[in-house]
Short mmCIF file of C-alpha atoms and ligand atoms in Angstrom, two decimals:
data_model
loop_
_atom_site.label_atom_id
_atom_site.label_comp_id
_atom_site.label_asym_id
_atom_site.label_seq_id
_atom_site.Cartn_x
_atom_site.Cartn_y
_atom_site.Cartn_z
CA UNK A 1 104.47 116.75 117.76
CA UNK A 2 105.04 116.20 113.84
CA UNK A 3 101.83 116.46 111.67
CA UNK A 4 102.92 113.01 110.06
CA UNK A 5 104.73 110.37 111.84
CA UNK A 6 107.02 107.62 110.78
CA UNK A 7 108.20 104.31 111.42
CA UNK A 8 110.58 102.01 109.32
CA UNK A 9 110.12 97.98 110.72
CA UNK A 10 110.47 94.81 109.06
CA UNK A 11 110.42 96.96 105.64
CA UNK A 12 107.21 98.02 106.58
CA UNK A 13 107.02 102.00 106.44
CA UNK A 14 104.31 103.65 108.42
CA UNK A 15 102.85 106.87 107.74
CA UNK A 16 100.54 108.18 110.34
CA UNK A 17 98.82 111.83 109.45
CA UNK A 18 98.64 112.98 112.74
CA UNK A 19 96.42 115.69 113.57
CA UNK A 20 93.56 113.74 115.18
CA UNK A 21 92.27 116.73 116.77
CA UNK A 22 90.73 117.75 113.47
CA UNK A 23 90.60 113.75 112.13
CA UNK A 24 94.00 114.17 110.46
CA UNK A 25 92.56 117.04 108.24
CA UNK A 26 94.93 117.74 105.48
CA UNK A 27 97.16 120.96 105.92
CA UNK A 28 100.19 122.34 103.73
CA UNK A 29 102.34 121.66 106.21
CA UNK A 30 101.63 117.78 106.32
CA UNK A 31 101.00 117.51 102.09
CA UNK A 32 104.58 118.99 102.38
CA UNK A 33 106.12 116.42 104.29
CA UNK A 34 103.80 113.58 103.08
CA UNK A 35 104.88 114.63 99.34
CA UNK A 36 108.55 115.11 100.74
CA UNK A 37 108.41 111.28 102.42
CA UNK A 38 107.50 109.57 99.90
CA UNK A 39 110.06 110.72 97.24
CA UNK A 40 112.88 110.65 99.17
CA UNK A 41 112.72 108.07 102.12
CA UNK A 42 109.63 105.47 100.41
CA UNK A 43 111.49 104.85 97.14
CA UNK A 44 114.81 103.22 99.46
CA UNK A 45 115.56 99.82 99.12
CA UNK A 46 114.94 98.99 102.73
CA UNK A 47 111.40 100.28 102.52
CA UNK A 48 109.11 97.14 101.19
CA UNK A 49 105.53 98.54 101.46
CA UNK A 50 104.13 101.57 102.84
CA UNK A 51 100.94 101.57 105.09
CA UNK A 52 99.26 105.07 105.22
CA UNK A 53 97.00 105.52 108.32
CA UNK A 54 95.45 108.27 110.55
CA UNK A 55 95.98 108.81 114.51
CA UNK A 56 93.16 109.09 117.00
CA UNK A 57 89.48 107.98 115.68
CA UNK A 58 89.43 108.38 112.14
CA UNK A 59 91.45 108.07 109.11
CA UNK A 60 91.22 111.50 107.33
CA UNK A 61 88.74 114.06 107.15
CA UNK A 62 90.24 115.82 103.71
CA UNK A 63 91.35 119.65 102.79
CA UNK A 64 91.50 121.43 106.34
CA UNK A 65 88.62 124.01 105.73
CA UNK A 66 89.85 126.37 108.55
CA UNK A 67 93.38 126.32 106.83
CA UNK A 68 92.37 128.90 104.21
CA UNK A 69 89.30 130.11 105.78
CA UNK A 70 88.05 133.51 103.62
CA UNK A 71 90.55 132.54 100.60
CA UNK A 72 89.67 131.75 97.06
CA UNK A 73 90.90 128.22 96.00
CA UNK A 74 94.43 129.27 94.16
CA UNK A 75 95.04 126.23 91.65
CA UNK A 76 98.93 127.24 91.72
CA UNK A 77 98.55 126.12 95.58
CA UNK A 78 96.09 123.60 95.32
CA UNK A 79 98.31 121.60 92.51
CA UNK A 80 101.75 122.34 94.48
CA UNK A 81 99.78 120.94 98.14
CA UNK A 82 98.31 117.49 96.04
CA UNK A 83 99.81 116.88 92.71
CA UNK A 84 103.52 115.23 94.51
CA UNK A 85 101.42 113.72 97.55
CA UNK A 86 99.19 111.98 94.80
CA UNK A 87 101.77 111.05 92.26
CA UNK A 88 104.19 109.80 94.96
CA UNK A 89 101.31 107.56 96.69
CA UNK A 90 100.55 106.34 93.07
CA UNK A 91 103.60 105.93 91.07
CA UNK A 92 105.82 104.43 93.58
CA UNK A 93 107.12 101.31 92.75
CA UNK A 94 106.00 99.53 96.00
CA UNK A 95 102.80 98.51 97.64
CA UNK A 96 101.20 101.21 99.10
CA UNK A 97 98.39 100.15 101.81
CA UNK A 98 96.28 102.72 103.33
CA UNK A 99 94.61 101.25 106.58
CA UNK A 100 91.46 102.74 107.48
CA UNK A 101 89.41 103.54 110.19
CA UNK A 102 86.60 105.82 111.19
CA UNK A 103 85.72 108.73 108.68
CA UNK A 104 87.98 109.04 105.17
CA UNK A 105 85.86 112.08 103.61
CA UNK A 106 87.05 114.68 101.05
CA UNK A 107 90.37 114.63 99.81
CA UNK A 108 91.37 111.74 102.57
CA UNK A 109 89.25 109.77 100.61
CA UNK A 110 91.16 110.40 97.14
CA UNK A 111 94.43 109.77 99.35
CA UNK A 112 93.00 106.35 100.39
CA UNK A 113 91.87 105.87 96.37
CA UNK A 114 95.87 106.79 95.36
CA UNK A 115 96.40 103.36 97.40
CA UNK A 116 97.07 100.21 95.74
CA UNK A 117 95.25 98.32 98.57
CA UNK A 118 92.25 99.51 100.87
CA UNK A 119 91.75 97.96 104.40
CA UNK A 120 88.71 98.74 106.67
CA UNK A 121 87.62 98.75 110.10
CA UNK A 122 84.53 97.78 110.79
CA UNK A 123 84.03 101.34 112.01
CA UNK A 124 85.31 103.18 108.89
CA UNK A 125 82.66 105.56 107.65
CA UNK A 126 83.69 106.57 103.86
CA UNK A 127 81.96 110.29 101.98
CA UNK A 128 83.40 111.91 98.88
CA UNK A 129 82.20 115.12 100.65
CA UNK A 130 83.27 117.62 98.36
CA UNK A 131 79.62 118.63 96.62
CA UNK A 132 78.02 119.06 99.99
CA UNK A 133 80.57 122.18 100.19
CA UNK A 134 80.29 123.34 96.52
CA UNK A 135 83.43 121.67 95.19
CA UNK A 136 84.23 119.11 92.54
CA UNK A 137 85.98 116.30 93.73
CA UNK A 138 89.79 116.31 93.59
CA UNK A 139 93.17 115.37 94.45
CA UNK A 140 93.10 112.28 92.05
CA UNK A 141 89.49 111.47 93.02
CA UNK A 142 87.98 111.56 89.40
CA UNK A 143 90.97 109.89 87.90
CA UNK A 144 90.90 107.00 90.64
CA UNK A 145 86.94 106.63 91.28
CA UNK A 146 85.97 105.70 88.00
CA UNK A 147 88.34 103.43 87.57
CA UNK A 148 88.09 101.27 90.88
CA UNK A 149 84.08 101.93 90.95
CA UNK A 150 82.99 102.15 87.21
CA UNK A 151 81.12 105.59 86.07
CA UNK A 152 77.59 105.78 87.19
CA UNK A 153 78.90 104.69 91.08
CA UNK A 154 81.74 107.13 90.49
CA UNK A 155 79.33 109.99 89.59
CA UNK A 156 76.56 108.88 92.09
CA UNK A 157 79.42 108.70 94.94
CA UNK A 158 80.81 112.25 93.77
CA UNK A 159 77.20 114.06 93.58
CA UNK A 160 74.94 112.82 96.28
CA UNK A 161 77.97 111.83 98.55
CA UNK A 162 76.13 109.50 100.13
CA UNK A 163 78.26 108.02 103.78
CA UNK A 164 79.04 104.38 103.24
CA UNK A 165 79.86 102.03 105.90
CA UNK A 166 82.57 99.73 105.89
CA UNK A 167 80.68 97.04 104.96
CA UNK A 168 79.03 98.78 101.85
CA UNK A 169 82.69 100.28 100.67
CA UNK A 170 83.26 96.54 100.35
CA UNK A 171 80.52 95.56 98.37
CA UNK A 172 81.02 98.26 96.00
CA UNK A 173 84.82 96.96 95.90
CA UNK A 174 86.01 100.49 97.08
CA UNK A 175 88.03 98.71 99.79
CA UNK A 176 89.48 95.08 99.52
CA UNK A 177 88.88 93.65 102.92
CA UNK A 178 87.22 94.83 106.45
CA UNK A 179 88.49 93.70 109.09
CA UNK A 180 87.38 94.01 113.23
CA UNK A 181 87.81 97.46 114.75
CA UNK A 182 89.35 95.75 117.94
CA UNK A 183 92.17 93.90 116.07
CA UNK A 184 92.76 96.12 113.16
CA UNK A 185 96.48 97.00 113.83
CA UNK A 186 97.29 93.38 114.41
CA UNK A 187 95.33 92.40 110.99
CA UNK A 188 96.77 95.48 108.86
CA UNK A 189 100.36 94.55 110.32
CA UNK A 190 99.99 91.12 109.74
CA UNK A 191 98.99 92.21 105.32
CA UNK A 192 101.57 94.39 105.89
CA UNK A 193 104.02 92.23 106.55
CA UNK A 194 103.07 89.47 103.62
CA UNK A 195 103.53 92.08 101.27
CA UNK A 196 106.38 93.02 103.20
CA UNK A 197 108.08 89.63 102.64
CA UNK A 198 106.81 89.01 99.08
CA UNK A 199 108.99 89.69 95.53
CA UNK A 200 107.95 93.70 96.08
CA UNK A 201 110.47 94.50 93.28
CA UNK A 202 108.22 92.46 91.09
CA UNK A 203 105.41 94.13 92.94
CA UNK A 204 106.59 97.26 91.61
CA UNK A 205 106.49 95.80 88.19
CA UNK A 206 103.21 94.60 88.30
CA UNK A 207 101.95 98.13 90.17
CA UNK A 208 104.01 99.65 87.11
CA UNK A 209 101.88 97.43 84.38
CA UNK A 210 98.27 97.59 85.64
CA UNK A 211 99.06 101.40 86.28
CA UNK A 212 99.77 101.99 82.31
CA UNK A 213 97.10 100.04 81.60
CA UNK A 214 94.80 102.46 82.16
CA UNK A 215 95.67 104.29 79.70
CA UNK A 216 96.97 101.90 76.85
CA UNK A 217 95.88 99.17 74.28
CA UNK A 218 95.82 95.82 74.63
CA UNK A 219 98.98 95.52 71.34
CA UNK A 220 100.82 98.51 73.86
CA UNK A 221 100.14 96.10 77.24
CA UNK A 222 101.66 93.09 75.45
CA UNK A 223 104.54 94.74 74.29
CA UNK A 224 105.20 96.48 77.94
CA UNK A 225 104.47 93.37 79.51
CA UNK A 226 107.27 91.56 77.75
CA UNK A 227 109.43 94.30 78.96
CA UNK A 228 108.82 94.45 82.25
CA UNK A 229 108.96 90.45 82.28
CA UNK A 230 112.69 90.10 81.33
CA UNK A 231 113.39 92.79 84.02
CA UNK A 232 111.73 90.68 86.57
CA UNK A 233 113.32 87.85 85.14
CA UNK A 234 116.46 88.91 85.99
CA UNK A 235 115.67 89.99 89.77
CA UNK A 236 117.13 87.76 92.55
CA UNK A 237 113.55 86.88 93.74
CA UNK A 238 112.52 84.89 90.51
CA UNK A 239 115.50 82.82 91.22
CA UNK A 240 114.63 82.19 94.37
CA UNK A 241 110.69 81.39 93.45
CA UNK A 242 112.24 78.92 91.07
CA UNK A 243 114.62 77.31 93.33
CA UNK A 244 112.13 76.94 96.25
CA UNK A 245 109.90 75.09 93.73
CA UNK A 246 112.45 72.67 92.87
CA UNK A 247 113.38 72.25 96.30
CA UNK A 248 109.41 72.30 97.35
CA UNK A 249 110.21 74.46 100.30
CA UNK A 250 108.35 78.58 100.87
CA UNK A 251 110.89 80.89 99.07
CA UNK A 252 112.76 83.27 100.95
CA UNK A 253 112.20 87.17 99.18
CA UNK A 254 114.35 89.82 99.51
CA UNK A 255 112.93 92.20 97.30
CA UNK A 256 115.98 91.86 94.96
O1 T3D B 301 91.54 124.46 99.24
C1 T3D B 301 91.54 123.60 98.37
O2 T3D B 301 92.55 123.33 97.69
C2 T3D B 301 90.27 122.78 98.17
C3 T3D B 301 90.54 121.39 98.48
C4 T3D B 301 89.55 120.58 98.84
C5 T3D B 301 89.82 119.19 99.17
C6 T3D B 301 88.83 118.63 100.17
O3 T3D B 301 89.17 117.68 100.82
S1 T3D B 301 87.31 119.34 100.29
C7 T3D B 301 86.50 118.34 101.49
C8 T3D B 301 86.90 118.69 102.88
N1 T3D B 301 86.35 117.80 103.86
C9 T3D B 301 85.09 117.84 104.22
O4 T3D B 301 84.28 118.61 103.76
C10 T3D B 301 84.70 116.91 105.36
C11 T3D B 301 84.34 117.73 106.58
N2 T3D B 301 84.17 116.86 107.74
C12 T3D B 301 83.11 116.06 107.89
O5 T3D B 301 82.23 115.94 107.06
C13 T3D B 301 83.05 115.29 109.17
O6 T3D B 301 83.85 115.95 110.12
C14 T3D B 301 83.51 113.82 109.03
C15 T3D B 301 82.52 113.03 108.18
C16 T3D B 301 84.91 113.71 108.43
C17 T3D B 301 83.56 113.18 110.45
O7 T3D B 301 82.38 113.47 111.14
P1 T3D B 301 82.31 113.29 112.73
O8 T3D B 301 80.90 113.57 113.14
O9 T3D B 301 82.88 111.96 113.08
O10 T3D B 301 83.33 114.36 113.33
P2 T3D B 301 83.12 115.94 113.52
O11 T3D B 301 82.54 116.20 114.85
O12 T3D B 301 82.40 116.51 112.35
O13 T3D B 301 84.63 116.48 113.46
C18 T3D B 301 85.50 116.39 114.59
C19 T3D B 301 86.39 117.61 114.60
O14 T3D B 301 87.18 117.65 113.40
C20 T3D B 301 85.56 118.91 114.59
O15 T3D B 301 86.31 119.87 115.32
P3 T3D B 301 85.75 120.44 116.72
O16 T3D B 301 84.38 120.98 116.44
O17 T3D B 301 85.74 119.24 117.63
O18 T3D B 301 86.75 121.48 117.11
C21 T3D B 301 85.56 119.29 113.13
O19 T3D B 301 85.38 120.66 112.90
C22 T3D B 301 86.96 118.87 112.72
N3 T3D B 301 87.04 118.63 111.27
C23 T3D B 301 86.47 117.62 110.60
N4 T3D B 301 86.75 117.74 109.32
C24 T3D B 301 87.52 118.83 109.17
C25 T3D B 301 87.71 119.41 110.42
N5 T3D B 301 88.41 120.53 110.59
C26 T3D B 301 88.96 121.09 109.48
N6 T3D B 301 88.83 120.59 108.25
C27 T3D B 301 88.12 119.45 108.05
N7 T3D B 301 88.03 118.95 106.82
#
């Protein structure tokens, strides 16, 4: 059986890390074909959103720790298992929805963070994990966490690693929604497919924008906003949008 599954419906592609025997921990063997998915199969047209999820009870439990078991942590390999995984998850110009439920600890956490949008179950347990075995966090973690969280949750998060429920990930605003344990596939594909049916090329855009606004100024955002405005301009869908108004009917997307 594959380490990551997937299935293409209604434009909705499904990534399942599958290695629920270990709660989907993170080998080379799955960053490979996670980093390999998403550059070459996520980016094509048919593909509207992605939803990342884990099999059996949990979502991910990070880095595999028996994987390099009596090794010294080689950045060469550490950068060459994350950096593409990370970067694809976060610079791909569609939605990307990780769904989760039970435990998303270590560096299935900073997978989850990559996300554009976080769903819960009401049994999702969430731990940074990484200082209660000596590490710093990674795989994105300290350029996401502060950013979604602020600093001083970011830095209490990443030092005392405290496990959050479900319920407290949402107060904190580390996940958007929760949603029932007994109905989450139903509820996730049901997001899934509203994104799925929305303008995602303008999706992109605006994924595209608030991304570079981390790191720009507000005279850099106005100018790249204007940009990115006559492209969507020109896309299929903002014809459509307008035309549905006029005609006061729901518009009809095709992510064109
Ligand atoms: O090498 C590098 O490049 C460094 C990279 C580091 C990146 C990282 O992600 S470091 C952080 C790694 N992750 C962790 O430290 C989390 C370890 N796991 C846990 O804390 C807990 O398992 C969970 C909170 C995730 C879930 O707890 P619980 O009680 O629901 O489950 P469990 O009983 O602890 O685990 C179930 C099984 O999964 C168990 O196997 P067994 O005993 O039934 O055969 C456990 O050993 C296994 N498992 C859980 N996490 C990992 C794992 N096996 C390998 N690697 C794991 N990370």
């Amino acid at each position: 059986m594959s380490v990551l599954l997937k299935e293409l419906h209604e434009g909705i592609l499904t990534l399942t890390l599958n290695r629920p025997e270990a709660i989907n921990a993170l080998t080379t063997e799955m960053l490979r074909e996670l980093g390999k998915v998403l550059a070459k199969e996520a980016p094509a047209p048919e593909v509207r959103v992605v939803v990342l999820r884990g099999a059996g009870r949990g979502f991910c439990s990070g880095q595999d720790l028996r994987e390099f078991e009596g090794q010294r942590i080689s950045y060469k390999a550490h950068l060459r298992n994350y950096q593409s995984v990370v970067e694809g998850l976060a610079n791909l110009e569609k939605p990307v929805l990780a769904a989760i439920h039970g435990a998303a600890a270590g560096a299935g956490l900073s997978l989850a963070l990559a996300c554009d949008l976080r769903v819960a179950a009401t049994d999702a347990v969430f731990t940074t994990g990484f200082s209660k075995i000596g590490l710093i966090p990674d795989a994105g973690m300290n350029y996401h966490l502060p950013r979604i969280l602020g600093y001083a949750k970011a830095f209490e998060l990443s030092v005392l690693s405290p496990r959050l429920k479900a319920e407290e990930a949402l107060a904190l605003g580390l996940v958007n929604r929760v949603m029932a344990s007994e109905t989450f596939s139903e509820e996730v594909g049901k997001l899934a497919l509203e994104l799925a049916q929305g303008p995602t090329k303008t999706y992109g855009l605006i994924k595209r924008a608030l991304r570079r606004s981390a790191s720009a100024t507000l005279e850099e955002m106005l100018e790249y906003e204007a940009l990115l405005q006559e492209v969507a301009g020109r896309t299929e869908d903002h014809q459509e949008g307008v035309q549905a108004f006029y005609e006061k009917r729901p518009a009809r997307f095709q992510g064109k």
